[in-house]
PDB file of C-alpha atoms in Angstrom:
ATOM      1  CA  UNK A1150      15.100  -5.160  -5.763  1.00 48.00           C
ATOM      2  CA  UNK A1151      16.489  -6.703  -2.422  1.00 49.00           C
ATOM      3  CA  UNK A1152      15.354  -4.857   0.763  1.00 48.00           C
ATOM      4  CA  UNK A1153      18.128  -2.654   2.339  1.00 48.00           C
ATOM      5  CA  UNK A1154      18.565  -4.487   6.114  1.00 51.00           C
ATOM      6  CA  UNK A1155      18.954  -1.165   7.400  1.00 68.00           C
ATOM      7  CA  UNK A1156      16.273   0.426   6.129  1.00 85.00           C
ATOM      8  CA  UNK A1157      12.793  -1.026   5.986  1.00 92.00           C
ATOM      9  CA  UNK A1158       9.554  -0.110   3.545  1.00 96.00           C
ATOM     10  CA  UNK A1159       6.486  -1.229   5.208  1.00 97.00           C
ATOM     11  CA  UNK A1160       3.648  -1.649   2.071  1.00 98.00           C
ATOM     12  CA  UNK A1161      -0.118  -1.114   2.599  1.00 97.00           C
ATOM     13  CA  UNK A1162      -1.832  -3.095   0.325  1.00 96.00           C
ATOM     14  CA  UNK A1163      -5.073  -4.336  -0.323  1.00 92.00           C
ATOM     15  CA  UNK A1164      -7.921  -3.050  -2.160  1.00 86.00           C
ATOM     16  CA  UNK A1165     -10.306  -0.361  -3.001  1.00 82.00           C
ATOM     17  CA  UNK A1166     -12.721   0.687  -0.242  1.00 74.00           C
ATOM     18  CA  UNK A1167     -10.366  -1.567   2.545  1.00 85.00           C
ATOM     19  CA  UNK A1168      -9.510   1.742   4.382  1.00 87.00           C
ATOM     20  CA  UNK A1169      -5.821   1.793   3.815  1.00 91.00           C
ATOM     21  CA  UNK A1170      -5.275   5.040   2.315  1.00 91.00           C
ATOM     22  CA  UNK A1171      -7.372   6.295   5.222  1.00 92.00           C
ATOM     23  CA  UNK A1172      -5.211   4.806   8.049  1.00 94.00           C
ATOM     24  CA  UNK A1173      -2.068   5.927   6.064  1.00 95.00           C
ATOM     25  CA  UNK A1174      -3.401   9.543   5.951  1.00 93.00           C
ATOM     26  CA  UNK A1175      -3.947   9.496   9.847  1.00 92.00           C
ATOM     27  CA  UNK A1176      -0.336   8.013  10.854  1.00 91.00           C
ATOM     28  CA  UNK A1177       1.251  10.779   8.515  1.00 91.00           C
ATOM     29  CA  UNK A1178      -0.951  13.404  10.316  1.00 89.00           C
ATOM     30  CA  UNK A1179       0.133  12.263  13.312  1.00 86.00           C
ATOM     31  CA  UNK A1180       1.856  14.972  16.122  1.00 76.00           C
ATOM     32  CA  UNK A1181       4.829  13.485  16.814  1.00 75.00           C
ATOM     33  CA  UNK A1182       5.722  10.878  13.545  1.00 77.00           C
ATOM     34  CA  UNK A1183       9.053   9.492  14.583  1.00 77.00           C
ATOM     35  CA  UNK A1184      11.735  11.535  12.424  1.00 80.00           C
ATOM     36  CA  UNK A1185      13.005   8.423  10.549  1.00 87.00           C
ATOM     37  CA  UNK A1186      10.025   7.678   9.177  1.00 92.00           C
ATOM     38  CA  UNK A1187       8.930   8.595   5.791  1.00 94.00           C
ATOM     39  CA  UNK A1188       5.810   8.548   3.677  1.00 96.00           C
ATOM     40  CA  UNK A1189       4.979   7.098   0.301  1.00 97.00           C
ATOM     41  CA  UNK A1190       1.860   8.399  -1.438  1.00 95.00           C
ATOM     42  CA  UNK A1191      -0.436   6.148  -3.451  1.00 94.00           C
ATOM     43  CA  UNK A1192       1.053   6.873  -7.157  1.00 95.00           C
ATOM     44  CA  UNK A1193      -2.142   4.993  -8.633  1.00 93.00           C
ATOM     45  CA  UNK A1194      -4.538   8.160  -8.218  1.00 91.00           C
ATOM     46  CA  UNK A1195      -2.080  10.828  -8.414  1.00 94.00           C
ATOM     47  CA  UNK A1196      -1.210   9.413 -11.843  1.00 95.00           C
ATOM     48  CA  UNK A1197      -5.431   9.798 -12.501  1.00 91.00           C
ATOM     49  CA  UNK A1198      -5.418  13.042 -11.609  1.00 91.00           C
ATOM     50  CA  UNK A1199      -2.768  14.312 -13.270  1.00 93.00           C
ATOM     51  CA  UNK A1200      -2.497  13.003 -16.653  1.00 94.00           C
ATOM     52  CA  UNK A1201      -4.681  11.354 -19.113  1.00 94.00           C
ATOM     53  CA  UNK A1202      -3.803   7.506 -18.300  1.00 94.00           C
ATOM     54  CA  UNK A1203      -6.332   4.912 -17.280  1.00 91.00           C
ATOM     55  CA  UNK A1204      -6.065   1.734 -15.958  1.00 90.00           C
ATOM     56  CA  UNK A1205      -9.245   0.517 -17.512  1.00 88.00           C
ATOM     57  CA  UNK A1206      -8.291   2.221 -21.468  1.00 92.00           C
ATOM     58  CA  UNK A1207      -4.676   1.335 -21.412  1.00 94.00           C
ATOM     59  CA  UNK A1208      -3.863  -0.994 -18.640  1.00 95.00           C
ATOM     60  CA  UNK A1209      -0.075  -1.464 -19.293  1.00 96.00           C
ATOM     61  CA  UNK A1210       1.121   2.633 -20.188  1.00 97.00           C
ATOM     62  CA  UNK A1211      -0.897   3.019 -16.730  1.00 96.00           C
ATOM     63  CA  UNK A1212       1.055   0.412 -14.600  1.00 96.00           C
ATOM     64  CA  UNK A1213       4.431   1.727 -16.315  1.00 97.00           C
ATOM     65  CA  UNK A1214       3.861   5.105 -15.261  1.00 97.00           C
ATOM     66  CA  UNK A1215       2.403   3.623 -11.180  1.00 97.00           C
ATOM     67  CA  UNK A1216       5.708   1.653 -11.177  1.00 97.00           C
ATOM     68  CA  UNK A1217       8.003   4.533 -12.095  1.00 97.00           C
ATOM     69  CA  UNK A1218       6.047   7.208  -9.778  1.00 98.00           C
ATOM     70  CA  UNK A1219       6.135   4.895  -6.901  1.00 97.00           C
ATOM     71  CA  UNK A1220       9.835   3.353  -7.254  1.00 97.00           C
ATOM     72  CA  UNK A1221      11.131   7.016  -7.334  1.00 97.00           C
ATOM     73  CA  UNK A1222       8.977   7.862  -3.967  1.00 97.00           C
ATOM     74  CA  UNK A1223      10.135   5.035  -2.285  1.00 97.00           C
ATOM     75  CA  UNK A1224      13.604   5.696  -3.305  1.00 96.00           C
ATOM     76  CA  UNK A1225      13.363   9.311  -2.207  1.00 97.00           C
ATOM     77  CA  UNK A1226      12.238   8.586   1.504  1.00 96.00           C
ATOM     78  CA  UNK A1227      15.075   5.993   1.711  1.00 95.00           C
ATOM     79  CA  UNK A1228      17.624   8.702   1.545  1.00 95.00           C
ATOM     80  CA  UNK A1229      15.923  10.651   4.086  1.00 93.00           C
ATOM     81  CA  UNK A1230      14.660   7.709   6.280  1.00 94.00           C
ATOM     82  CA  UNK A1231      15.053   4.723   7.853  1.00 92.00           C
ATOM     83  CA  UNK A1232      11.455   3.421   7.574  1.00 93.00           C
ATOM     84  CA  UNK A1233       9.163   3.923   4.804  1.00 96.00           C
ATOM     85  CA  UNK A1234       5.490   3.306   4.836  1.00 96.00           C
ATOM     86  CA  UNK A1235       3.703   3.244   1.424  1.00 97.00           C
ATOM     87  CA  UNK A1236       0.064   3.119   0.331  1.00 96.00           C
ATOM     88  CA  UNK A1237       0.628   0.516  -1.857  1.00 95.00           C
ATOM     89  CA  UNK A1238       3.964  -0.892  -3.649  1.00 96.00           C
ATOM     90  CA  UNK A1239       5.418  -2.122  -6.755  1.00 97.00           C
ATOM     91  CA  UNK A1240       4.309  -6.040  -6.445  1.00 97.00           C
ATOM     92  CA  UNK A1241       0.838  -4.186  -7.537  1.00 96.00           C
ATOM     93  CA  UNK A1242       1.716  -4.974 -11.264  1.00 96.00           C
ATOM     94  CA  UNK A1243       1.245  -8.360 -10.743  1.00 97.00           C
ATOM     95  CA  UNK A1244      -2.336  -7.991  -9.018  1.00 95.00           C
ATOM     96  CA  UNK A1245      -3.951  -5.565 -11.785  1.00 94.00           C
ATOM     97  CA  UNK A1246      -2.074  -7.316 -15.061  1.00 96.00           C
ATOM     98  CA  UNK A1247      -1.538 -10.725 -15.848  1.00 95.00           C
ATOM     99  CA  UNK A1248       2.260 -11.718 -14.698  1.00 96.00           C
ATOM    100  CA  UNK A1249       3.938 -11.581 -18.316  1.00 96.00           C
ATOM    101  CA  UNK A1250       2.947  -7.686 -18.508  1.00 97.00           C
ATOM    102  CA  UNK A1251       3.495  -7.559 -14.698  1.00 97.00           C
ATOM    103  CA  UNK A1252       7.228  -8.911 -15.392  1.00 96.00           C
ATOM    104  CA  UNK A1253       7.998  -6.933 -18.736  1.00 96.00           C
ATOM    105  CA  UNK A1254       7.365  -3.395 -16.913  1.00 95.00           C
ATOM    106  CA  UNK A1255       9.015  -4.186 -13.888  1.00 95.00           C
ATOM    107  CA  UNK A1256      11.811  -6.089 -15.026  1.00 95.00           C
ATOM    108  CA  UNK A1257      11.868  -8.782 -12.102  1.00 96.00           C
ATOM    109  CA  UNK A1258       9.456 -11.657 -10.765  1.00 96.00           C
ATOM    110  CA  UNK A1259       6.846 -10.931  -7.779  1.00 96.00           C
ATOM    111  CA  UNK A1260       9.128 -12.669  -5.513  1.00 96.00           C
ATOM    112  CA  UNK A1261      12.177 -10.455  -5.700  1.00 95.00           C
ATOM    113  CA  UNK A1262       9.130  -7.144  -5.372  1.00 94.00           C
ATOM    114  CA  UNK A1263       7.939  -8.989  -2.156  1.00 97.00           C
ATOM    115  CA  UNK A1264      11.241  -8.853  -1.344  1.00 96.00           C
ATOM    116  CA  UNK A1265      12.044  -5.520  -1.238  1.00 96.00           C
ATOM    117  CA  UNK A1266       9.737  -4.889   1.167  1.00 97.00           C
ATOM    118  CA  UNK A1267       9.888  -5.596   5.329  1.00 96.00           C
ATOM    119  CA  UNK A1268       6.449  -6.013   5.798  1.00 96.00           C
ATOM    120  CA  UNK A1269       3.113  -6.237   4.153  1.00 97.00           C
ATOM    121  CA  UNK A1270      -0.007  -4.776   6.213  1.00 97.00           C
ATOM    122  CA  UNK A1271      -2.647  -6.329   4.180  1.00 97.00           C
ATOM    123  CA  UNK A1272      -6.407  -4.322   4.642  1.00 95.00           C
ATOM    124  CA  UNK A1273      -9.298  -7.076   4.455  1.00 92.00           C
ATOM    125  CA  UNK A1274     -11.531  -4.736   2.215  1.00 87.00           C
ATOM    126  CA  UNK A1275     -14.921  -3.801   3.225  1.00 80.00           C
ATOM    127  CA  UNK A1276     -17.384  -6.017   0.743  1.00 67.00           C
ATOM    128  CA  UNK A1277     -20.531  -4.052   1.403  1.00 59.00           C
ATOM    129  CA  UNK A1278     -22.298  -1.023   1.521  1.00 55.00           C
ATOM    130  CA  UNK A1279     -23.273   1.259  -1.274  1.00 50.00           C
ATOM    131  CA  UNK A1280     -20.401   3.714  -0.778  1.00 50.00           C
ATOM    132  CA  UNK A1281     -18.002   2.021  -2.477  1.00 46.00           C
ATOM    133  CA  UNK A1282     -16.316   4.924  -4.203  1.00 48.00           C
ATOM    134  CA  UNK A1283     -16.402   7.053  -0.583  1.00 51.00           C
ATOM    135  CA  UNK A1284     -13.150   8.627   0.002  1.00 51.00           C
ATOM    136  CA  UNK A1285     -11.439   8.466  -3.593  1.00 48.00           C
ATOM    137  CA  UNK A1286     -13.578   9.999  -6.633  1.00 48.00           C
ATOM    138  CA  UNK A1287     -10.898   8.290  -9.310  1.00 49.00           C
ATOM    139  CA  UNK A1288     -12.081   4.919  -7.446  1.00 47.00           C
ATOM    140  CA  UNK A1289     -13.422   2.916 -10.737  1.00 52.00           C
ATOM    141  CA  UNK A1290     -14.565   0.084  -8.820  1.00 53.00           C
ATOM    142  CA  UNK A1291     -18.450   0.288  -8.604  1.00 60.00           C
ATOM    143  CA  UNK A1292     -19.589  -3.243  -7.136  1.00 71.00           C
ATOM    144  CA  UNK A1293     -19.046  -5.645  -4.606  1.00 77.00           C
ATOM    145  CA  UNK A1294     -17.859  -8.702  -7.259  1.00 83.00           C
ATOM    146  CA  UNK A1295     -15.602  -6.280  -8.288  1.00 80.00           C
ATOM    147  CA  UNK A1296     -14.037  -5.365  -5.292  1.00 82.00           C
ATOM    148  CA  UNK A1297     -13.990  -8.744  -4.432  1.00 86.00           C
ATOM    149  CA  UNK A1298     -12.165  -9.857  -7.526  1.00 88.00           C
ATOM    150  CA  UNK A1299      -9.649  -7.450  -6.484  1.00 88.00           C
ATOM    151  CA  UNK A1300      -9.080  -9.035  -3.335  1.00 91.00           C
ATOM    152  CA  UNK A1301      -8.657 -12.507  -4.492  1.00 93.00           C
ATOM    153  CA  UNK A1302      -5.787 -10.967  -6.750  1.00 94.00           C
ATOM    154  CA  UNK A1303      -4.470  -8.916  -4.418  1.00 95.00           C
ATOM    155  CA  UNK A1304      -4.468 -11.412  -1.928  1.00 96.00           C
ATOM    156  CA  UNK A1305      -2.925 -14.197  -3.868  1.00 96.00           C
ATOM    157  CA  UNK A1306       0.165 -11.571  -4.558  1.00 97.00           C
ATOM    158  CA  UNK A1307       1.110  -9.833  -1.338  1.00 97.00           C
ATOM    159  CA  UNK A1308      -0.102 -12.967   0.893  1.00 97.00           C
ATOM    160  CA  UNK A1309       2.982 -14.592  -0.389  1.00 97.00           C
ATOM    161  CA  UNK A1310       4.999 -12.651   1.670  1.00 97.00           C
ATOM    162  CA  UNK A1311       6.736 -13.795   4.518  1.00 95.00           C
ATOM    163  CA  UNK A1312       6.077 -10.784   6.874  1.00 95.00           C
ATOM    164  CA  UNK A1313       2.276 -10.064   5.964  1.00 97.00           C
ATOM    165  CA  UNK A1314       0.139  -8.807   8.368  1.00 97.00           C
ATOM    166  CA  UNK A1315      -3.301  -8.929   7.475  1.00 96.00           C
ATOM    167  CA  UNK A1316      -5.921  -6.029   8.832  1.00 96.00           C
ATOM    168  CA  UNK A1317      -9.272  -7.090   9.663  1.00 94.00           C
ATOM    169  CA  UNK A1318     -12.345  -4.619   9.613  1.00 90.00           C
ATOM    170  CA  UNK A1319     -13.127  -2.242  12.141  1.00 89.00           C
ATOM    171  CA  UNK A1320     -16.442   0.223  12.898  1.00 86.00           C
ATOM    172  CA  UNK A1321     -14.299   3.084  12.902  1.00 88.00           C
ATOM    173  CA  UNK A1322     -11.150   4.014  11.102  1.00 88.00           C
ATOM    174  CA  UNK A1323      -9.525   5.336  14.072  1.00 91.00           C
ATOM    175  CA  UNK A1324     -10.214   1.718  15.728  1.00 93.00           C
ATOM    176  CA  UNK A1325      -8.155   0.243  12.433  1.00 92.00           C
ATOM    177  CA  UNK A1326      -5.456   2.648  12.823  1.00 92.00           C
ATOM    178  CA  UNK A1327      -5.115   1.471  16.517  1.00 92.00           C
ATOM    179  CA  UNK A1328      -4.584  -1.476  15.342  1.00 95.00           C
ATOM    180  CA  UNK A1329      -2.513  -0.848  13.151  1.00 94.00           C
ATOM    181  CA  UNK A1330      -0.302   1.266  15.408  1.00 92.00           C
ATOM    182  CA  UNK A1331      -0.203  -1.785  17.510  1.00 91.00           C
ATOM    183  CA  UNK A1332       1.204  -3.671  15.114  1.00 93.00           C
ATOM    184  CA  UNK A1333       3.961  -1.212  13.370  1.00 91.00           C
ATOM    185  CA  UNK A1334       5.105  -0.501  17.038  1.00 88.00           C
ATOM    186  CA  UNK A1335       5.581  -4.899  17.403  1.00 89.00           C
ATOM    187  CA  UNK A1336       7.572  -4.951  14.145  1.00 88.00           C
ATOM    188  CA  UNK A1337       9.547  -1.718  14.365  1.00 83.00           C
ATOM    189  CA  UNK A1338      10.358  -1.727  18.246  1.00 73.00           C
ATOM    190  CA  UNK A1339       8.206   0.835  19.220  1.00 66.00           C
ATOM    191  CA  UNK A1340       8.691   3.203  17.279  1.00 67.00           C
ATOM    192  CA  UNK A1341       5.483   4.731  17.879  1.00 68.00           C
ATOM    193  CA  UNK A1342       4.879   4.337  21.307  1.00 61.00           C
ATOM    194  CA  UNK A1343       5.086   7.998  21.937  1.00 51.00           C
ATOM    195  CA  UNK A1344       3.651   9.504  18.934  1.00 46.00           C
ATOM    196  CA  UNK A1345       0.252   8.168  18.916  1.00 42.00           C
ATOM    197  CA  UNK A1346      -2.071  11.266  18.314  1.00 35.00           C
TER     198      UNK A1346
END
C-alpha cells in the first residue's frame, strides 16, 4: 500500500459536519483544475445511496464495500493523474471499527494506509449548531457527543501521519477553501496558483 513517489493522493479526512466534502466539491468545480489532478469521491455515501448497506446495521459488510469503492477510485485517477485528492481514504476502517475488523478487511496495519498517502488535510469539525446533518441527508450523526466521538477517532488515526495538515474552522466555506488552496499550492509547488476560481 506504499505511496507511488511520483504520484501523490492527498486525503481529506475528518468528520461529519467539518466541511470537507464541501471544500472538495469547490476545488473540483474549479475553472481551471490543473490537468494532472484527479478527484476521488466520498465512497461512504455513494455506497448509502445506492445499495442497502449501513454502517450502523452491519458495520463490517459496510466498511468492505467503502474500502473496495474507494481503493478502485483512487486507483483509477492514478492512471490518469499525477495528484489525487480524495474525500476521505482507506485508513477510515480503522476510525469507524475497532482495529482487528479494521485489519481483516483491509489486509494491512494503519501505518502502511497512512502510508499510501502524501498528505493528510485534516478538517477540525464544527461541534455546534443544530444543523448537523446540513449538506449530506445519509449523515447519521445527530449530536454534538457524537460528532465529537468521531473526531477523537478520527483524529487519533490520520494524526499519525507524518504529512497532516490540520484545517481549522472558518465563517465561510469559501474562507476554508482559501485556506486550503494555500496550503495544497505549499505542498504541491503551486500547482494551483493559477486556477483559483
Amino acid at each position: 500500500m506504499e505511496q507511488n513517489v511520483e504520484k501523490k493522493i492527498i486525503a481529506f479526512a475528518g468528520t461529519a459536519h467539518s466541511g470537507k466534502s464541501a471544500v472538495w466539491e469547490l476545488l473540483k468545480s474549479m475553472e481551471r483544475v490543473p490537468r494532472d489532478i484527479g478527484f476521488v469521491g466520498e465512497a461512504a455515501t455513494d455506497i448509502m445511496n445506492t445499495t442497502n448497506l449501513h454502517p450502523l446495521i452491519n458495520p463490517i459488510a459496510f466498511q468492505e464495500a467503502v474500502k473496495i469503492l474507494q481503493y478502485e477510485r483512487e486507483e483509477t485517477q492514478l492512471r490518469e493523474n499525477k495528484i489525487v485528492i480524495a474525500d476521505r481514504g482507506l485508513a477510515d476502517a480503522y476510525v469507524f471499527l475497532d482495529a482487528s475488523d479494521a485489519e481483516n478487511i483491509v489486509g494491512c496495519s494503519v501505518e502502511a494506509l497512512l502510508d499510501r498517502y502524501y498528505a493528510v488535510f485534516f478538517f477540525m469539525p464544527y461541534l455546534s449548531g443544530d444543523h448537523i446533518t446540513d449538506g449530506n441527508q445519509q449523515r447519521y450523526e445527530t449530536s454534538t457527543e457524537e460528532l465529537l466521538v468521531q473526531f477523537e477517532k478520527s483524529y487519533a488515526v490520520w494524526g499519525r501521519h507524518k504529512n497532516m495538515i490540520p484545517i481549522p474552522t472558518f465563517d465561510t466555506v469559501e474562507h476554508r477553501k482559501d485556506y486550503v488552496l494555500s496550503k495544497l499550492n505549499q505542498i504541491l509547488d503551486n500547482a494551483f496558483q493559477n486556477g483559483i476560481a
